[in-house]
């Protein structure tokens, strides 16, 4: 059970940051994940009053506030049109509509969960995170950074012309993924992201070669480490990754040729 | 701490502990349709609307409702009864414990999606679990309910 003694609706990021420096305090995103733990916290710091619940689209990028819900990602027309519907694809199987109305982008990305569909999807794109104190860093780098007490203010995704596709496999609908795969392509470069291995999403880049897509997909899938857990074995995950990466490559290649 | 919200169209003031869940506050205010099921954000039994958006009240602090509009089944009684009749006609409410959450989400879906296909309905309602019916009766009831105007 998650319990708190005080609740503060932060009036500024600075106030939230200062409060968050105390280990006994906690930032609230959608609270879905936090609630699963049994924690007693002094102060819950609510970021919901800071106007960070919007997705802004400019000529160069999408700027996604940390308090945007997963449902906003799923339904945002601009994001989905630009990136071939991957944000709908990566969110639609996460629990249910009400859940996705609550769970936030900030909580999902800051958490860097191994099973995360969101991290996997964003990783294949030119994505950066804006940290209140840490500034702007690439998502790839952020995923490797140790946890600290900074605030993830927004996620920035560049409109760099990448075409993207996404797929996950789950034991049953709405369950956690057994494997999550994203493939993006820009010119002759493939960006392959695989999560739920069960380790968190990582990125592999390869130059599109002369060999078959099956061989290229296999070469990409081989570069990740896979492990066992109750949901699936590492061996099975590795096999699935090769198949799904090939299918996503074929899908993107097919769209390119249209 | 003190909060103020609009609950089912009326101003409601409450003194709450900072850690109070919205679910507990609503039940303490007499909205017994709001049910506690899994409490892990999975079952949808606790669904209410926050500013018209279906929300899991087990996973929101009541403090967050301050200044917002909350709707429970008690606030959409007539519509709930109308849809409830379709559930009953299809034998789709055996123990009935999940019905309030399901009804709130179906009514939200009706407002949000125009003529949804069965796949879209299933996807929208994937977060409403039922352990009795096997969902087939519910789906029939929903389909007939959404088509009622066409057929009238
Ligand atoms: C039952 C269940 C099933 C799920 N299934 C899936 C799934 O299939 N696929 C998937 O991708 N995800 C899944 N998730 C994860 C979910 O999508 C969210 O990623 C997760 O709940 C975190 O988001 P939140 O808004 O609830 O964050 P919270 O629970 O509020 O916060 C999570 C952590 O992030 C911190 N935090 C929140 N916001 C910020 C910020 N702006 N800056 C810094 N720190 C912050 C919090 O302090 C906390 O430590 C599941 C979660 C649950 C509970
Ligand atoms: S009690 Fe809220 S989702 Fe189950």
Coordinates of C-alpha atoms and ligand atoms in Angstrom, one line a residue:
Chain A
X1 CA 0.0 0.0 0.0
X2 CA 1.2 3.5 -0.9
X3 CA 0.7 6.0 1.9
X4 CA 1.7 9.7 2.2
X5 CA 1.6 12.1 5.1
X6 CA 1.5 15.4 3.2
X7 CA 0.4 16.4 -0.3
X8 CA 1.8 19.4 -2.1
X9 CA 0.6 20.6 -5.5
X10 CA 3.8 22.2 -6.7
X11 CA 3.5 25.8 -7.9
X12 CA 6.8 25.7 -9.8
X13 CA 9.4 23.1 -11.0
X14 CA 11.9 24.7 -8.6
X15 CA 9.5 24.0 -5.6
X16 CA 9.0 20.4 -6.8
X17 CA 12.7 19.9 -7.3
X18 CA 13.6 21.2 -3.9
X19 CA 11.0 19.0 -2.2
X20 CA 12.1 16.0 -4.2
X21 CA 15.6 16.2 -2.9
X22 CA 14.4 14.6 0.3
X23 CA 14.5 10.9 -0.1
X24 CA 11.3 10.5 2.0
X25 CA 9.4 12.6 -0.5
X26 CA 8.1 11.4 -3.9
X27 CA 7.0 12.9 -7.2
X28 CA 3.6 11.8 -8.5
X29 CA 3.0 11.0 -12.1
X30 CA -0.2 9.1 -12.6
X31 CA 0.5 7.1 -9.4
X32 CA -0.3 3.8 -11.1
X33 CA 3.1 2.3 -10.6
X34 CA 3.8 4.0 -7.2
X35 CA 0.6 2.5 -5.9
X36 CA 1.8 -1.0 -6.5
X37 CA 4.6 -0.7 -4.0
X38 CA 4.3 -0.6 -0.2
X39 CA 5.7 2.8 0.6
X40 CA 5.3 5.3 3.3
X41 CA 6.3 8.7 2.0
X42 CA 6.3 12.0 3.8
X43 CA 5.3 14.3 1.0
X44 CA 3.6 13.5 -2.4
X45 CA 4.7 16.2 -4.9
X46 CA 2.0 16.7 -7.5
X47 CA 3.2 18.1 -10.8
X48 CA -0.3 18.4 -12.3
X49 CA -0.7 22.1 -11.8
X50 CA 2.3 23.1 -14.0
X51 CA 0.7 23.0 -17.5
X52 CA 2.9 20.0 -18.4
X53 CA 0.0 18.0 -19.8
X54 CA 0.3 19.1 -23.4
X55 CA 1.8 17.8 -26.6
X56 CA 3.1 20.7 -28.7
X57 CA 4.0 20.2 -32.3
X58 CA 6.4 22.6 -34.0
X59 CA 8.1 22.4 -37.5
X60 CA 11.1 20.5 -36.0
X61 CA 9.7 18.4 -33.1
X62 CA 7.1 17.2 -30.8
X63 CA 7.4 18.4 -27.2
X64 CA 5.5 16.1 -24.8
X65 CA 5.0 17.3 -21.2
X66 CA 5.7 14.9 -18.5
X67 CA 2.1 14.9 -17.2
X68 CA 0.7 13.9 -20.6
X69 CA -1.2 10.7 -20.3
X70 CA -0.5 7.6 -22.3
X71 CA -4.0 8.0 -23.8
X72 CA -2.8 11.4 -25.2
X73 CA 0.1 9.7 -26.9
X74 CA -2.3 7.1 -28.3
X75 CA -4.7 9.6 -29.7
X76 CA -2.5 12.5 -30.8
X77 CA -3.1 12.9 -34.5
X78 CA 0.2 14.7 -35.4
X79 CA 2.4 12.2 -33.6
X80 CA 0.7 9.2 -35.0
X81 CA 0.5 10.5 -38.5
X82 CA 4.2 11.5 -38.5
X83 CA 5.4 8.2 -37.1
X84 CA 3.0 5.8 -38.8
X85 CA 0.8 5.1 -35.8
X86 CA 3.5 3.7 -33.5
X87 CA 2.2 5.6 -30.5
X88 CA -1.2 4.0 -30.9
X89 CA 0.5 0.7 -31.4
X90 CA 2.7 0.9 -28.3
X91 CA 0.0 2.1 -25.9
X92 CA -3.2 0.4 -27.0
X93 CA -2.6 -2.9 -25.1
X94 CA -1.5 -1.2 -21.8
X95 CA -4.2 -2.4 -19.3
X96 CA -7.3 -0.3 -20.4
X97 CA -8.5 3.1 -21.4
X98 CA -9.0 4.3 -17.8
X99 CA -5.5 3.2 -16.9
X100 CA -4.0 5.0 -19.9
X101 CA -6.0 8.2 -19.0
X102 CA -4.0 8.1 -15.7
X103 CA -0.5 6.8 -16.4
X104 CA 1.9 9.6 -17.5
X105 CA 4.7 9.9 -19.9
X106 CA 6.9 11.3 -17.2
X107 CA 6.4 8.3 -14.9
X108 CA 6.8 5.9 -17.8
X109 CA 10.0 7.3 -19.1
X110 CA 11.6 8.3 -15.8
X111 CA 10.9 4.8 -14.5
X112 CA 12.9 3.2 -17.3
X113 CA 11.0 -0.1 -16.7
X114 CA 12.3 -3.2 -18.5
X115 CA 8.8 -4.1 -19.8
X116 CA 8.1 -0.6 -21.1
X117 CA 6.4 -0.3 -24.4
X118 CA 6.8 3.5 -24.2
X119 CA 10.6 3.4 -23.7
X120 CA 11.0 0.9 -26.5
X121 CA 8.9 2.9 -28.9
X122 CA 10.6 6.3 -28.2
X123 CA 14.0 4.7 -28.3
X124 CA 13.9 4.0 -32.0
X125 CA 13.1 7.7 -32.7
X126 CA 15.4 10.7 -32.3
X127 CA 14.2 11.3 -28.7
X128 CA 15.6 13.5 -26.0
X129 CA 14.5 14.0 -22.4
X130 CA 14.6 17.4 -20.8
X131 CA 15.6 17.1 -17.1
X132 CA 15.0 20.1 -14.8
X133 CA 18.6 20.2 -13.6
X134 CA 20.3 17.8 -16.0
X135 CA 19.3 19.6 -19.1
X136 CA 18.6 17.8 -22.4
X137 CA 20.0 14.3 -23.0
X138 CA 19.3 11.7 -25.5
X139 CA 16.9 9.0 -24.4
X140 CA 19.5 6.4 -25.3
X141 CA 21.9 8.0 -22.8
X142 CA 19.1 8.7 -20.2
X143 CA 18.1 5.0 -20.2
X144 CA 21.6 4.1 -19.1
X145 CA 21.9 6.8 -16.4
X146 CA 21.6 5.9 -12.8
X147 CA 18.4 7.0 -11.0
X148 CA 18.6 10.4 -9.4
X149 CA 16.2 12.9 -7.9
X150 CA 15.9 15.2 -11.0
X151 CA 12.5 15.9 -12.7
X152 CA 11.8 14.8 -16.2
X153 CA 10.1 17.9 -17.6
X154 CA 9.3 16.8 -21.1
X155 CA 10.2 14.4 -23.9
X156 CA 11.3 15.9 -27.2
X157 CA 11.0 13.9 -30.4
X158 CA 12.6 15.2 -33.5
X159 CA 10.8 15.2 -36.8
X160 CA 13.9 13.9 -38.6
X161 CA 12.1 11.9 -41.3
X162 CA 12.3 8.5 -39.7
X163 CA 9.6 6.0 -40.7
X164 CA 8.7 3.8 -37.8
X165 CA 6.8 0.6 -37.0
X166 CA 6.1 -1.2 -33.7
X167 CA 4.9 -4.5 -32.4
X168 CA 4.7 -6.3 -29.1
X169 CA 3.8 -9.8 -28.0
X170 CA 1.9 -10.5 -24.8
X171 CA 0.7 -13.8 -23.2
X172 CA -2.8 -12.3 -23.2
X173 CA -4.2 -8.9 -24.2
X174 CA -3.4 -6.1 -21.6
X175 CA -0.7 -8.2 -20.0
X176 CA 2.9 -7.1 -19.9
X177 CA 4.9 -7.7 -23.1
X178 CA 7.1 -10.8 -23.5
X179 CA 8.9 -8.8 -26.2
X180 CA 8.5 -5.3 -27.5
X181 CA 10.1 -4.3 -30.8
X182 CA 10.4 -1.0 -32.7
X183 CA 12.1 -0.5 -36.0
X184 CA 12.6 2.9 -37.7
X185 CA 14.3 3.7 -40.9
X186 CA 15.9 6.9 -42.3
X187 CA 17.7 6.8 -45.6
X188 CA 20.0 3.7 -45.3
X189 CA 20.0 3.4 -41.6
X190 CA 17.9 1.0 -39.5
X191 CA 17.2 1.9 -35.9
X192 CA 16.2 -1.2 -33.9
X193 CA 14.9 -1.0 -30.4
X194 CA 14.0 -4.0 -28.3
X195 CA 12.5 -4.0 -24.8
X196 CA 11.0 -6.5 -22.4
X197 CA 14.0 -8.8 -23.1
X198 CA 13.2 -8.6 -20.1
X199 CA 15.9 -5.9 -19.7
X200 CA 14.9 -2.3 -20.6
X201 CA 14.9 -1.1 -24.2
X202 CA 18.2 -0.5 -25.9
X203 CA 19.0 0.8 -29.4
X204 CA 21.0 -0.8 -32.2
X205 CA 21.8 1.1 -35.4
X206 CA 22.7 -0.7 -38.6
X207 CA 23.3 0.3 -42.2
X208 CA 20.9 -1.2 -44.5
X209 CA 23.0 -3.7 -46.5
X210 CA 22.7 -5.9 -49.6
X211 CA 21.8 -9.0 -47.6
X212 CA 18.2 -10.1 -47.1
X213 CA 16.0 -8.4 -44.6
X214 CA 15.9 -11.7 -42.6
X215 CA 19.7 -11.6 -42.3
X216 CA 19.7 -8.0 -41.4
X217 CA 17.0 -8.5 -38.8
X218 CA 18.9 -11.5 -37.3
X219 CA 22.1 -9.4 -37.2
X220 CA 20.2 -6.7 -35.3
X221 CA 18.5 -9.1 -32.9
X222 CA 21.8 -10.8 -32.1
X223 CA 23.2 -7.6 -30.7
X224 CA 20.8 -7.6 -27.7
X225 CA 21.1 -9.6 -24.5
X226 CA 18.0 -11.7 -23.5
X227 CA 17.1 -13.2 -20.3
X228 CA 14.6 -15.6 -18.7
X229 CA 11.8 -14.7 -16.3
X230 CA 8.4 -16.2 -15.5
X231 CA 6.9 -14.9 -18.7
X232 CA 9.3 -16.4 -21.2
X233 CA 12.8 -17.7 -21.7
X234 CA 15.6 -15.7 -23.1
X235 CA 15.9 -18.2 -26.0
X236 CA 12.3 -17.7 -26.9
X237 CA 12.6 -13.9 -26.7
X238 CA 15.6 -14.0 -29.0
X239 CA 13.8 -16.0 -31.5
X240 CA 10.8 -13.7 -31.4
X241 CA 13.0 -10.7 -31.7
X242 CA 14.5 -11.9 -35.0
X243 CA 11.0 -12.6 -36.4
X244 CA 9.4 -9.4 -35.4
X245 CA 12.3 -7.2 -36.4
X246 CA 12.2 -8.8 -39.9
X247 CA 8.5 -8.2 -40.2
X248 CA 8.8 -4.6 -39.1
X249 CA 11.7 -4.1 -41.6
X250 CA 9.5 -5.7 -44.4
X251 CA 6.6 -3.4 -43.4
X252 CA 8.8 -0.3 -43.6
X253 CA 10.4 -1.4 -46.9
X254 CA 7.0 -2.1 -48.3
X255 CA 5.7 1.3 -47.4
X256 CA 8.9 2.9 -48.8
X257 CA 8.2 1.2 -52.2
X258 CA 4.6 2.5 -52.4
Chain B
X1 CA -6.7 19.2 4.2
X2 CA -9.9 20.6 2.7
X3 CA -11.0 20.1 -0.9
X4 CA -13.9 21.3 -3.0
X5 CA -15.1 19.5 -6.1
X6 CA -18.2 19.2 -8.2
X7 CA -19.7 15.8 -7.5
X8 CA -22.5 14.7 -9.7
X9 CA -23.3 18.2 -10.6
X10 CA -23.3 19.6 -7.0
X11 CA -20.6 21.3 -5.0
X12 CA -19.0 18.9 -2.5
X13 CA -16.6 20.0 0.2
X14 CA -14.6 17.5 2.2
X15 CA -11.9 17.3 4.8
X16 CA -9.5 14.6 3.9
X17 CA -6.2 13.0 4.9
X18 CA -3.5 13.8 2.2
X19 CA -3.2 10.1 1.4
X20 CA -7.0 9.5 1.0
X21 CA -7.8 7.7 -2.3
X22 CA -10.6 9.2 -4.4
X23 CA -12.4 5.9 -4.2
X24 CA -12.6 6.1 -0.4
X25 CA -13.7 9.7 -0.4
X26 CA -16.5 9.0 -2.9
X27 CA -17.8 6.0 -0.9
X28 CA -17.6 8.1 2.3
X29 CA -19.8 10.7 0.5
X30 CA -22.4 8.0 -0.2
X31 CA -21.4 7.0 -3.8
X32 CA -21.6 3.3 -3.1
X33 CA -21.6 2.4 -6.8
X34 CA -17.8 2.9 -6.7
X35 CA -16.3 -0.5 -6.0
X36 CA -12.9 -1.6 -4.7
X37 CA -11.7 -4.6 -6.7
X38 CA -8.1 -5.3 -7.4
X39 CA -6.7 -1.9 -6.2
X40 CA -3.8 -2.5 -8.7
X41 CA -5.3 -0.5 -11.5
X42 CA -6.3 -3.6 -13.4
X43 CA -10.0 -4.4 -13.0
X44 CA -11.9 -1.1 -13.7
X45 CA -14.4 -1.6 -10.9
X46 CA -13.6 1.8 -9.5
X47 CA -14.2 3.7 -12.7
X48 CA -15.5 7.3 -12.3
X49 CA -15.2 10.3 -14.6
X50 CA -12.9 13.1 -13.7
X51 CA -13.8 16.1 -15.9
X52 CA -15.7 13.6 -18.1
X53 CA -12.7 11.3 -18.6
X54 CA -12.9 7.7 -17.3
X55 CA -10.5 7.4 -14.4
X56 CA -9.6 4.7 -11.9
X57 CA -10.5 6.2 -8.5
X58 CA -8.4 3.5 -6.7
X59 CA -5.3 5.1 -8.2
X60 CA -5.9 8.8 -7.7
X61 CA -5.4 10.8 -4.5
X62 CA -8.6 12.5 -3.5
X63 CA -6.5 15.7 -3.2
X64 CA -6.2 15.6 -7.0
X65 CA -10.0 16.0 -7.3
X66 CA -9.8 19.5 -5.8
X67 CA -11.3 21.9 -8.3
X68 CA -12.5 19.1 -10.6
X69 CA -15.7 17.6 -11.7
X70 CA -16.3 14.0 -10.6
X71 CA -19.1 11.9 -11.9
X72 CA -20.1 8.5 -10.5
X73 CA -22.9 6.2 -11.6
X74 CA -25.2 8.0 -9.1
X75 CA -24.8 11.1 -11.4
X76 CA -25.9 9.4 -14.6
X77 CA -28.6 7.3 -13.1
X78 CA -31.1 7.4 -16.0
X79 CA -28.6 6.4 -18.6
X80 CA -27.1 3.8 -16.3
X81 CA -30.6 2.3 -15.8
X82 CA -31.2 2.3 -19.6
X83 CA -28.0 0.4 -20.3
X84 CA -28.5 -1.8 -17.3
X85 CA -31.7 -3.0 -18.8
X86 CA -29.8 -4.2 -21.8
X87 CA -27.3 -6.0 -19.6
X88 CA -30.1 -7.7 -17.7
X89 CA -31.9 -8.7 -20.9
X90 CA -28.7 -10.5 -22.1
X91 CA -28.0 -12.1 -18.8
X92 CA -24.8 -10.2 -18.7
X93 CA -24.8 -9.2 -15.0
X94 CA -24.4 -12.2 -12.9
X95 CA -23.0 -11.0 -9.6
X96 CA -23.2 -7.5 -10.8
X97 CA -20.1 -6.3 -8.9
X98 CA -18.3 -5.1 -12.0
X99 CA -21.4 -3.5 -13.5
X100 CA -21.0 0.1 -12.2
X101 CA -17.5 0.4 -13.5
X102 CA -18.4 -1.2 -16.8
X103 CA -21.4 1.1 -17.2
X104 CA -19.4 4.2 -16.5
X105 CA -16.9 3.1 -19.1
X106 CA -19.5 2.2 -21.7
X107 CA -21.2 5.6 -21.2
X108 CA -17.9 7.3 -21.6
X109 CA -17.2 5.3 -24.8
X110 CA -20.6 6.2 -26.2
X111 CA -19.6 9.9 -25.8
X112 CA -16.1 9.5 -27.2
X113 CA -16.4 7.1 -30.1
X114 CA -18.8 7.4 -33.0
X115 CA -20.3 4.1 -34.2
X116 CA -17.4 2.0 -32.8
X117 CA -16.8 -1.4 -34.4
X118 CA -16.8 -4.5 -32.1
X119 CA -13.0 -4.6 -32.0
X120 CA -12.9 -0.9 -30.9
X121 CA -15.4 -1.6 -28.3
X122 CA -13.4 -4.6 -27.0
X123 CA -10.3 -2.5 -26.9
X124 CA -11.9 0.4 -25.2
X125 CA -13.4 -1.8 -22.5
X126 CA -10.3 -4.1 -22.1
X127 CA -9.7 -2.6 -18.6
X128 CA -13.1 -3.7 -17.3
X129 CA -12.7 -7.2 -16.0
X130 CA -15.6 -9.6 -15.2
X131 CA -15.2 -12.9 -13.6
X132 CA -18.7 -14.3 -14.2
X133 CA -20.0 -13.7 -17.7
X134 CA -17.2 -14.5 -20.1
X135 CA -18.0 -11.1 -21.7
X136 CA -20.2 -12.5 -24.6
X137 CA -23.5 -11.3 -23.0
X138 CA -21.9 -7.9 -22.2
X139 CA -20.8 -7.5 -25.8
X140 CA -24.3 -8.4 -27.1
X141 CA -25.8 -5.9 -24.6
X142 CA -23.4 -3.1 -25.6
X143 CA -24.0 -3.7 -29.3
X144 CA -27.8 -3.6 -28.9
X145 CA -27.6 -0.6 -26.6
X146 CA -25.5 1.4 -29.0
X147 CA -27.7 0.4 -31.9
X148 CA -31.0 1.2 -30.0
X149 CA -31.4 4.6 -31.8
X150 CA -30.9 3.1 -35.2
X151 CA -33.5 0.4 -34.5
X152 CA -36.0 2.7 -32.8
Ligands
LIG1 C1 -0.8 -3.0 -13.5 C2 0.2 -2.3 -14.5 C3 0.4 -2.8 -15.7 C4 1.3 -2.1 -16.6 N1 1.5 -2.6 -17.9 C5 2.3 -2.0 -18.7 C6 2.5 -2.4 -20.1 O1 2.0 -3.5 -20.5 N2 3.4 -1.7 -20.8 C7 4.0 -0.6 -20.4 O2 4.7 0.0 -21.2 N3 3.8 -0.1 -19.2 C8 3.0 -0.8 -18.3 N4 2.8 -0.3 -17.0 C9 3.5 0.9 -16.6 C10 2.7 2.1 -16.9 O3 2.4 2.2 -18.3 C11 3.4 3.4 -16.4 O4 4.6 3.5 -17.1 C12 3.7 3.4 -15.0 O5 2.5 3.2 -14.3 C13 4.4 4.7 -14.5 O6 3.6 5.8 -14.9 P1 2.8 6.6 -13.8 O7 2.4 7.9 -14.4 O8 1.8 5.8 -13.1 O9 4.0 7.0 -12.8 P2 4.0 7.0 -11.2 O10 3.6 5.7 -10.6 O11 3.3 8.2 -10.6 O12 5.6 7.2 -11.0 C14 6.5 6.2 -11.3 C15 7.9 6.7 -10.8 O13 8.4 7.8 -11.6 C16 8.6 9.0 -10.8 N5 8.1 10.1 -11.6 C17 6.9 10.3 -12.1 N6 6.9 11.4 -12.8 C18 8.1 11.9 -12.8 C19 8.8 13.0 -13.5 N7 8.1 13.9 -14.3 N8 10.1 13.2 -13.3 C20 10.8 12.3 -12.5 N9 10.2 11.3 -11.8 C21 8.9 11.1 -12.1 C22 7.8 8.7 -9.5 O14 8.3 9.4 -8.4 C23 7.9 7.2 -9.4 O15 9.2 6.9 -8.8 C24 1.9 -1.0 -16.2 C25 1.7 -0.5 -14.9 C26 0.9 -1.1 -14.0 C27 0.7 -0.6 -12.6
LIG2 S1 -10.0 -1.3 -8.0 FE1 -9.4 0.3 -9.3 S2 -8.8 -0.9 -11.1 FE2 -9.4 -2.5 -9.7

